[in-house]
Each structure stands twice: as structure tokens, then as C-alpha cells.
Amino acid sequence: MSTTPSPKNLAPELPPLNVLIVEDDPMMQLGLEQTLGDYPQLTIVGQATDGYLAVEMAKSLKPDIIVMDIGLPRQDGIAATQQIKAILPEIHIVILTSHMTEIEVIAALSSGADAFCIKGANVDRLIAAISAAKEGATYLDPQIARRVIEHLKPPTSQTIVGRLSQREMEVLKLMVDGYSNPEIATALYLSPNTIKTHIRGIMNKLAVDDRVQAAVVALRAGLV
């Protein structure tokens, strides 16, 4: 039995919407066109095969909803989403992709996407994402919601200790206490260059850009 719901089961509050599909896989394009075409409230107004075309078609067609893939030629869906939202913030963008790493999910949502769905999921989820996006809500597919929650959780002291060496932990604690690089070098009887190497290692392991952010992570983890 098919899991595709009948068009009359679509949420009655969903208004008529013009939809632009951005997808470079011909079979996926066809599948989306047929699936969304089953719903009378949804009108497919165009299809783009890369990020540059998506931006141009968004400007010319001004659809209500864009169903956007991430892995696109020439320009990816995240960059295209960012450009479209900067120009036409009223357009709602639903990311539909097989890419679901934490970095890609966070990047997609940071770019302004209104919803995030996984390819191959039940069509009910895509329709729910479109409906939520139109209402101004953010929709996350259940498969990736946990990744976002984990990203937002503050790190624990155990996870920090597990990533850093004993020497890096010593350097980090002195950084949090406000020691400069020369002061840390003096306190630990190490050269300034060695301290710089340790600090680079700390920032890489904690996925931060500078020593201030590293100190914030340490404070959130309750290390000091």
C-alpha cells in the first residue's frame, strides 16, 4: 500500500502556493514534480538544476516556496539559500537533501532555510515542512533534530578532557585565567612557540576560531 496521502488529506489551512524545485538529479526532479503535483494547493512554477539558476529564477518567478537540494553544481544550495534570503526574505525555503551531517544542517539553517527534510522520507514530512515554513515556523526532520539538539548542548568537562592532552588542559586553564602566551610559557617552563602550538591544537580540537572562544567553551563545560 502506498504511503502517499491523498491530496484531500493535506492540511486544510495550507493556502495555494507556488513552488520552485531546485534539484539536479533528473529522477528526483520528476519524483518531486509528480509528488507535489498530487496536491491541488501546490503549483510547480519552475525547476532549477543549480544554485545560480535557483537565485535567478527566484528573482523572476518569486515563488512562495522553494524546495532546495544542497549538493548542486556551480553553486550549492546553502549559498543559494543565503543569497535568495538576502534578496527576497519573504520566500520560504525547504531544504530537501541526503546531506545530513551536523555541519551541513547547522550551515543550512544559518543560511536562512525555514525547514530541513531528508530525501526518501515519507511525503507527509515534506508537506509538513512546507506548511510549517509558510506559517513562519522552523521544521526539522526527526532524523536530524537530534543532531541540532546535541550541537546546542554545552560541552561537558568529560568531553573536553577526552579531546585534550594533559598539557593542553594546563594551557587552557591558564588561558581562562587570563594569562598571555609569554606568561603561560613562563608558568609551564615552555617556549612561547610551544605554547602557540598547544593553543592551535586546543582551538582545532574544540572547533573554535580564537582563544576567547576556547575560554568560553571551557567555562561552559565547568572546567574552571
PDB file of C-alpha atoms in Angstrom:
ATOM      1  CA  MET A   1       0.000   0.000   0.000  1.00  0.00           C
ATOM      2  CA  SER A   2       1.319   3.438  -0.878  1.00  0.00           C
ATOM      3  CA  THR A   3       2.250   5.757   1.990  1.00  0.00           C
ATOM      4  CA  THR A   4       1.457   8.843  -0.098  1.00  0.00           C
ATOM      5  CA  PRO A   5      -1.520  10.651   1.439  1.00  0.00           C
ATOM      6  CA  SER A   6      -4.491  11.688  -0.615  1.00  0.00           C
ATOM      7  CA  PRO A   7      -4.498  15.349  -1.676  1.00  0.00           C
ATOM      8  CA  LYS A   8      -7.690  15.891   0.292  1.00  0.00           C
ATOM      9  CA  ASN A   9      -5.787  14.898   3.447  1.00  0.00           C
ATOM     10  CA  LEU A  10      -3.485  17.907   3.063  1.00  0.00           C
ATOM     11  CA  ALA A  11      -3.836  20.364   5.951  1.00  0.00           C
ATOM     12  CA  PRO A  12      -6.901  22.481   5.062  1.00  0.00           C
ATOM     13  CA  GLU A  13      -5.245  25.666   6.305  1.00  0.00           C
ATOM     14  CA  LEU A  14      -2.484  25.400   3.680  1.00  0.00           C
ATOM     15  CA  PRO A  15      -3.199  28.136   1.091  1.00  0.00           C
ATOM     16  CA  PRO A  16      -2.434  27.902  -2.632  1.00  0.00           C
ATOM     17  CA  LEU A  17       1.336  28.086  -3.062  1.00  0.00           C
ATOM     18  CA  ASN A  18       3.704  28.476  -5.998  1.00  0.00           C
ATOM     19  CA  VAL A  19       6.689  26.145  -5.670  1.00  0.00           C
ATOM     20  CA  LEU A  20      10.122  26.245  -7.303  1.00  0.00           C
ATOM     21  CA  ILE A  21      12.043  22.953  -7.293  1.00  0.00           C
ATOM     22  CA  VAL A  22      15.854  23.157  -7.185  1.00  0.00           C
ATOM     23  CA  GLU A  23      17.320  19.716  -7.882  1.00  0.00           C
ATOM     24  CA  ASP A  24      19.972  18.467 -10.326  1.00  0.00           C
ATOM     25  CA  ASP A  25      19.011  14.765 -10.316  1.00  0.00           C
ATOM     26  CA  PRO A  26      16.508  14.208 -13.183  1.00  0.00           C
ATOM     27  CA  MET A  27      14.805  11.291 -11.435  1.00  0.00           C
ATOM     28  CA  MET A  28      14.450  13.256  -8.209  1.00  0.00           C
ATOM     29  CA  GLN A  29      13.112  16.221 -10.191  1.00  0.00           C
ATOM     30  CA  LEU A  30      10.461  14.015 -11.771  1.00  0.00           C
ATOM     31  CA  GLY A  31       9.573  12.417  -8.453  1.00  0.00           C
ATOM     32  CA  LEU A  32       9.122  15.764  -6.739  1.00  0.00           C
ATOM     33  CA  GLU A  33       7.064  17.142  -9.611  1.00  0.00           C
ATOM     34  CA  GLN A  34       4.747  14.134  -9.523  1.00  0.00           C
ATOM     35  CA  THR A  35       4.511  14.018  -5.736  1.00  0.00           C
ATOM     36  CA  LEU A  36       3.822  17.708  -5.202  1.00  0.00           C
ATOM     37  CA  GLY A  37       1.575  17.730  -8.279  1.00  0.00           C
ATOM     38  CA  ASP A  38      -0.831  15.470  -6.399  1.00  0.00           C
ATOM     39  CA  TYR A  39      -1.723  18.392  -4.150  1.00  0.00           C
ATOM     40  CA  PRO A  40      -4.021  20.959  -5.779  1.00  0.00           C
ATOM     41  CA  GLN A  41      -2.841  23.700  -3.409  1.00  0.00           C
ATOM     42  CA  LEU A  42       0.692  23.435  -4.791  1.00  0.00           C
ATOM     43  CA  THR A  43       1.648  24.733  -8.242  1.00  0.00           C
ATOM     44  CA  ILE A  44       5.104  23.938  -9.651  1.00  0.00           C
ATOM     45  CA  VAL A  45       6.207  27.159 -11.353  1.00  0.00           C
ATOM     46  CA  GLY A  46       9.708  26.091 -12.355  1.00  0.00           C
ATOM     47  CA  GLN A  47      12.711  23.830 -11.860  1.00  0.00           C
ATOM     48  CA  ALA A  48      16.363  24.827 -11.485  1.00  0.00           C
ATOM     49  CA  THR A  49      19.343  22.485 -11.688  1.00  0.00           C
ATOM     50  CA  ASP A  50      21.994  24.556  -9.893  1.00  0.00           C
ATOM     51  CA  GLY A  51      22.361  27.294  -7.321  1.00  0.00           C
ATOM     52  CA  TYR A  52      22.924  30.135  -9.784  1.00  0.00           C
ATOM     53  CA  LEU A  53      19.761  29.285 -11.712  1.00  0.00           C
ATOM     54  CA  ALA A  54      17.870  28.998  -8.427  1.00  0.00           C
ATOM     55  CA  VAL A  55      18.742  32.575  -7.499  1.00  0.00           C
ATOM     56  CA  GLU A  56      17.813  33.930 -10.936  1.00  0.00           C
ATOM     57  CA  MET A  57      14.536  32.004 -11.075  1.00  0.00           C
ATOM     58  CA  ALA A  58      13.667  33.059  -7.539  1.00  0.00           C
ATOM     59  CA  LYS A  59      14.067  36.704  -8.564  1.00  0.00           C
ATOM     60  CA  SER A  60      11.987  36.309 -11.720  1.00  0.00           C
ATOM     61  CA  LEU A  61       9.279  33.901 -10.518  1.00  0.00           C
ATOM     62  CA  LYS A  62       9.059  34.987  -6.851  1.00  0.00           C
ATOM     63  CA  PRO A  63       7.633  31.639  -5.672  1.00  0.00           C
ATOM     64  CA  ASP A  64       6.111  31.199  -2.232  1.00  0.00           C
ATOM     65  CA  ILE A  65       8.179  28.088  -1.512  1.00  0.00           C
ATOM     66  CA  ILE A  66      11.497  26.769  -2.821  1.00  0.00           C
ATOM     67  CA  VAL A  67      12.338  23.089  -2.319  1.00  0.00           C
ATOM     68  CA  MET A  68      16.141  23.204  -2.373  1.00  0.00           C
ATOM     69  CA  ASP A  69      18.796  20.491  -2.626  1.00  0.00           C
ATOM     70  CA  ILE A  70      22.223  21.114  -1.050  1.00  0.00           C
ATOM     71  CA  GLY A  71      24.542  19.223  -3.399  1.00  0.00           C
ATOM     72  CA  LEU A  72      24.160  21.295  -6.560  1.00  0.00           C
ATOM     73  CA  PRO A  73      26.623  22.062  -9.387  1.00  0.00           C
ATOM     74  CA  ARG A  74      28.228  25.512  -9.796  1.00  0.00           C
ATOM     75  CA  GLN A  75      26.745  26.826  -6.528  1.00  0.00           C
ATOM     76  CA  ASP A  76      25.479  24.706  -3.649  1.00  0.00           C
ATOM     77  CA  GLY A  77      22.060  25.014  -2.080  1.00  0.00           C
ATOM     78  CA  ILE A  78      23.315  26.627   1.116  1.00  0.00           C
ATOM     79  CA  ALA A  79      24.956  29.518  -0.736  1.00  0.00           C
ATOM     80  CA  ALA A  80      21.905  29.880  -2.984  1.00  0.00           C
ATOM     81  CA  THR A  81      19.604  29.938   0.045  1.00  0.00           C
ATOM     82  CA  GLN A  82      21.677  32.664   1.652  1.00  0.00           C
ATOM     83  CA  GLN A  83      21.560  34.814  -1.496  1.00  0.00           C
ATOM     84  CA  ILE A  84      17.837  34.326  -2.029  1.00  0.00           C
ATOM     85  CA  LYS A  85      17.011  35.150   1.589  1.00  0.00           C
ATOM     86  CA  ALA A  86      19.138  38.303   1.383  1.00  0.00           C
ATOM     87  CA  ILE A  87      17.243  39.497  -1.699  1.00  0.00           C
ATOM     88  CA  LEU A  88      13.776  38.034  -1.103  1.00  0.00           C
ATOM     89  CA  PRO A  89      13.347  37.196   2.594  1.00  0.00           C
ATOM     90  CA  GLU A  90       9.641  36.552   2.103  1.00  0.00           C
ATOM     91  CA  ILE A  91      10.374  33.390   0.091  1.00  0.00           C
ATOM     92  CA  HIS A  92      10.310  30.280   2.280  1.00  0.00           C
ATOM     93  CA  ILE A  93      12.981  27.678   1.592  1.00  0.00           C
ATOM     94  CA  VAL A  94      12.703  23.988   2.420  1.00  0.00           C
ATOM     95  CA  ILE A  95      15.995  22.109   2.234  1.00  0.00           C
ATOM     96  CA  LEU A  96      15.425  18.586   0.864  1.00  0.00           C
ATOM     97  CA  THR A  97      18.648  16.625   0.749  1.00  0.00           C
ATOM     98  CA  SER A  98      20.539  13.455   1.546  1.00  0.00           C
ATOM     99  CA  HIS A  99      23.248  15.564   3.238  1.00  0.00           C
ATOM    100  CA  MET A 100      22.696  15.403   6.979  1.00  0.00           C
ATOM    101  CA  THR A 101      25.993  15.972   8.754  1.00  0.00           C
ATOM    102  CA  GLU A 102      25.840  18.318  11.737  1.00  0.00           C
ATOM    103  CA  ILE A 103      27.911  20.930   9.903  1.00  0.00           C
ATOM    104  CA  GLU A 104      25.618  20.894   6.854  1.00  0.00           C
ATOM    105  CA  VAL A 105      22.441  21.058   8.944  1.00  0.00           C
ATOM    106  CA  ILE A 106      23.684  23.989  11.011  1.00  0.00           C
ATOM    107  CA  ALA A 107      25.018  25.743   7.892  1.00  0.00           C
ATOM    108  CA  ALA A 108      21.703  25.299   6.082  1.00  0.00           C
ATOM    109  CA  LEU A 109      19.684  26.706   8.953  1.00  0.00           C
ATOM    110  CA  SER A 110      22.182  29.522   9.470  1.00  0.00           C
ATOM    111  CA  SER A 111      21.775  30.458   5.800  1.00  0.00           C
ATOM    112  CA  GLY A 112      18.115  31.228   6.439  1.00  0.00           C
ATOM    113  CA  ALA A 113      16.417  27.977   5.429  1.00  0.00           C
ATOM    114  CA  ASP A 114      12.984  27.570   7.015  1.00  0.00           C
ATOM    115  CA  ALA A 115      12.860  23.772   7.032  1.00  0.00           C
ATOM    116  CA  PHE A 116      15.108  20.757   6.625  1.00  0.00           C
ATOM    117  CA  CYS A 117      13.900  17.408   5.237  1.00  0.00           C
ATOM    118  CA  ILE A 118      15.732  14.213   4.330  1.00  0.00           C
ATOM    119  CA  LYS A 119      15.314  12.654   0.886  1.00  0.00           C
ATOM    120  CA  GLY A 120      13.467   9.363   0.972  1.00  0.00           C
ATOM    121  CA  ALA A 121      11.339  10.321   3.963  1.00  0.00           C
ATOM    122  CA  ASN A 122       7.573   9.944   3.862  1.00  0.00           C
ATOM    123  CA  VAL A 123       5.975  12.654   1.744  1.00  0.00           C
ATOM    124  CA  ASP A 124       3.941  13.664   4.819  1.00  0.00           C
ATOM    125  CA  ARG A 125       7.125  15.164   6.254  1.00  0.00           C
ATOM    126  CA  LEU A 126       7.795  17.267   3.178  1.00  0.00           C
ATOM    127  CA  ILE A 127       4.233  18.564   3.196  1.00  0.00           C
ATOM    128  CA  ALA A 128       4.503  19.282   6.927  1.00  0.00           C
ATOM    129  CA  ALA A 129       7.753  21.159   6.261  1.00  0.00           C
ATOM    130  CA  ILE A 130       6.138  23.252   3.514  1.00  0.00           C
ATOM    131  CA  SER A 131       3.163  24.014   5.752  1.00  0.00           C
ATOM    132  CA  ALA A 132       5.367  24.951   8.725  1.00  0.00           C
ATOM    133  CA  ALA A 133       7.636  27.130   6.581  1.00  0.00           C
ATOM    134  CA  LYS A 134       4.674  29.016   5.162  1.00  0.00           C
ATOM    135  CA  GLU A 135       3.422  29.653   8.704  1.00  0.00           C
ATOM    136  CA  GLY A 136       6.797  31.086   9.690  1.00  0.00           C
ATOM    137  CA  ALA A 137       7.838  28.101  11.793  1.00  0.00           C
ATOM    138  CA  THR A 138      11.082  26.125  11.531  1.00  0.00           C
ATOM    139  CA  TYR A 139      10.691  22.448  10.652  1.00  0.00           C
ATOM    140  CA  LEU A 140      13.402  19.864  11.301  1.00  0.00           C
ATOM    141  CA  ASP A 141      13.116  16.307  10.070  1.00  0.00           C
ATOM    142  CA  PRO A 142      13.107  13.990  13.123  1.00  0.00           C
ATOM    143  CA  GLN A 143      16.177  12.221  11.710  1.00  0.00           C
ATOM    144  CA  ILE A 144      18.327  15.320  12.099  1.00  0.00           C
ATOM    145  CA  ALA A 145      16.635  17.143  15.000  1.00  0.00           C
ATOM    146  CA  ARG A 146      18.795  15.225  17.484  1.00  0.00           C
ATOM    147  CA  ARG A 147      21.945  16.465  15.732  1.00  0.00           C
ATOM    148  CA  VAL A 148      20.880  20.066  16.239  1.00  0.00           C
ATOM    149  CA  ILE A 149      19.999  19.458  19.886  1.00  0.00           C
ATOM    150  CA  GLU A 150      23.399  17.876  20.502  1.00  0.00           C
ATOM    151  CA  HIS A 151      25.075  20.849  18.812  1.00  0.00           C
ATOM    152  CA  LEU A 152      23.292  23.260  21.148  1.00  0.00           C
ATOM    153  CA  LYS A 153      24.122  21.367  24.330  1.00  0.00           C
ATOM    154  CA  PRO A 154      27.008  22.849  26.295  1.00  0.00           C
ATOM    155  CA  PRO A 155      30.072  20.591  26.306  1.00  0.00           C
ATOM    156  CA  THR A 156      30.780  18.670  29.490  1.00  0.00           C
ATOM    157  CA  SER A 157      34.081  18.605  31.300  1.00  0.00           C
ATOM    158  CA  GLN A 158      34.374  14.925  30.393  1.00  0.00           C
ATOM    159  CA  THR A 159      34.116  15.614  26.654  1.00  0.00           C
ATOM    160  CA  ILE A 160      36.683  18.409  26.877  1.00  0.00           C
ATOM    161  CA  VAL A 161      39.120  16.317  28.886  1.00  0.00           C
ATOM    162  CA  GLY A 162      38.679  13.472  26.411  1.00  0.00           C
ATOM    163  CA  ARG A 163      39.697  15.689  23.487  1.00  0.00           C
ATOM    164  CA  LEU A 164      42.699  17.454  25.019  1.00  0.00           C
ATOM    165  CA  SER A 165      46.041  16.189  26.245  1.00  0.00           C
ATOM    166  CA  GLN A 166      47.103  16.856  29.834  1.00  0.00           C
ATOM    167  CA  ARG A 167      49.440  19.636  28.692  1.00  0.00           C
ATOM    168  CA  GLU A 168      46.707  21.224  26.559  1.00  0.00           C
ATOM    169  CA  MET A 169      44.404  21.158  29.590  1.00  0.00           C
ATOM    170  CA  GLU A 170      47.052  23.015  31.615  1.00  0.00           C
ATOM    171  CA  VAL A 171      47.399  25.629  28.868  1.00  0.00           C
ATOM    172  CA  LEU A 172      43.619  26.001  28.545  1.00  0.00           C
ATOM    173  CA  LYS A 173      43.130  26.610  32.250  1.00  0.00           C
ATOM    174  CA  LEU A 174      45.776  29.338  32.207  1.00  0.00           C
ATOM    175  CA  MET A 175      44.112  30.871  29.126  1.00  0.00           C
ATOM    176  CA  VAL A 176      40.830  31.009  31.032  1.00  0.00           C
ATOM    177  CA  ASP A 177      42.649  32.712  33.922  1.00  0.00           C
ATOM    178  CA  GLY A 178      43.726  35.430  31.508  1.00  0.00           C
ATOM    179  CA  TYR A 179      47.380  34.525  31.134  1.00  0.00           C
ATOM    180  CA  SER A 180      49.120  35.799  27.995  1.00  0.00           C
ATOM    181  CA  ASN A 181      51.176  33.432  25.840  1.00  0.00           C
ATOM    182  CA  PRO A 182      54.507  34.561  27.382  1.00  0.00           C
ATOM    183  CA  GLU A 183      53.025  34.203  30.888  1.00  0.00           C
ATOM    184  CA  ILE A 184      51.775  30.692  30.099  1.00  0.00           C
ATOM    185  CA  ALA A 185      55.213  29.806  28.736  1.00  0.00           C
ATOM    186  CA  THR A 186      56.864  31.047  31.944  1.00  0.00           C
ATOM    187  CA  ALA A 187      54.366  29.256  34.198  1.00  0.00           C
ATOM    188  CA  LEU A 188      54.841  25.924  32.413  1.00  0.00           C
ATOM    189  CA  TYR A 189      58.577  26.299  31.705  1.00  0.00           C
ATOM    190  CA  LEU A 190      57.972  26.025  27.952  1.00  0.00           C
ATOM    191  CA  SER A 191      58.940  28.166  24.979  1.00  0.00           C
ATOM    192  CA  PRO A 192      56.445  30.688  23.526  1.00  0.00           C
ATOM    193  CA  ASN A 193      56.454  28.778  20.227  1.00  0.00           C
ATOM    194  CA  THR A 194      55.486  25.576  22.040  1.00  0.00           C
ATOM    195  CA  ILE A 195      52.625  27.410  23.743  1.00  0.00           C
ATOM    196  CA  LYS A 196      51.428  28.703  20.361  1.00  0.00           C
ATOM    197  CA  THR A 197      51.439  25.136  19.055  1.00  0.00           C
ATOM    198  CA  HIS A 198      49.415  23.937  22.041  1.00  0.00           C
ATOM    199  CA  ILE A 199      46.897  26.760  21.621  1.00  0.00           C
ATOM    200  CA  ARG A 200      46.432  25.931  17.922  1.00  0.00           C
ATOM    201  CA  GLY A 201      45.837  22.321  18.910  1.00  0.00           C
ATOM    202  CA  ILE A 202      43.282  23.350  21.538  1.00  0.00           C
ATOM    203  CA  MET A 203      41.377  25.537  19.082  1.00  0.00           C
ATOM    204  CA  ASN A 204      41.331  22.785  16.453  1.00  0.00           C
ATOM    205  CA  LYS A 205      40.071  20.164  18.896  1.00  0.00           C
ATOM    206  CA  LEU A 206      37.412  22.467  20.333  1.00  0.00           C
ATOM    207  CA  ALA A 207      36.398  23.723  16.861  1.00  0.00           C
ATOM    208  CA  VAL A 208      36.803  27.403  17.787  1.00  0.00           C
ATOM    209  CA  ASP A 209      38.446  30.310  16.000  1.00  0.00           C
ATOM    210  CA  ASP A 210      40.316  32.075  18.782  1.00  0.00           C
ATOM    211  CA  ARG A 211      41.465  31.788  22.392  1.00  0.00           C
ATOM    212  CA  VAL A 212      38.460  33.751  23.676  1.00  0.00           C
ATOM    213  CA  GLN A 213      36.067  31.200  22.228  1.00  0.00           C
ATOM    214  CA  ALA A 214      38.210  28.400  23.677  1.00  0.00           C
ATOM    215  CA  ALA A 215      37.918  30.005  27.098  1.00  0.00           C
ATOM    216  CA  VAL A 216      34.142  30.299  26.717  1.00  0.00           C
ATOM    217  CA  VAL A 217      33.875  26.594  25.878  1.00  0.00           C
ATOM    218  CA  ALA A 218      35.943  25.747  28.958  1.00  0.00           C
ATOM    219  CA  LEU A 219      33.753  27.948  31.174  1.00  0.00           C
ATOM    220  CA  ARG A 220      30.531  26.445  29.775  1.00  0.00           C
ATOM    221  CA  ALA A 221      31.932  22.987  30.475  1.00  0.00           C
ATOM    222  CA  GLY A 222      32.602  23.935  34.071  1.00  0.00           C
ATOM    223  CA  LEU A 223      36.334  23.278  33.922  1.00  0.00           C
ATOM    224  CA  VAL A 224      37.117  26.372  35.988  1.00  0.00           C
TER     225      VAL A 224
END
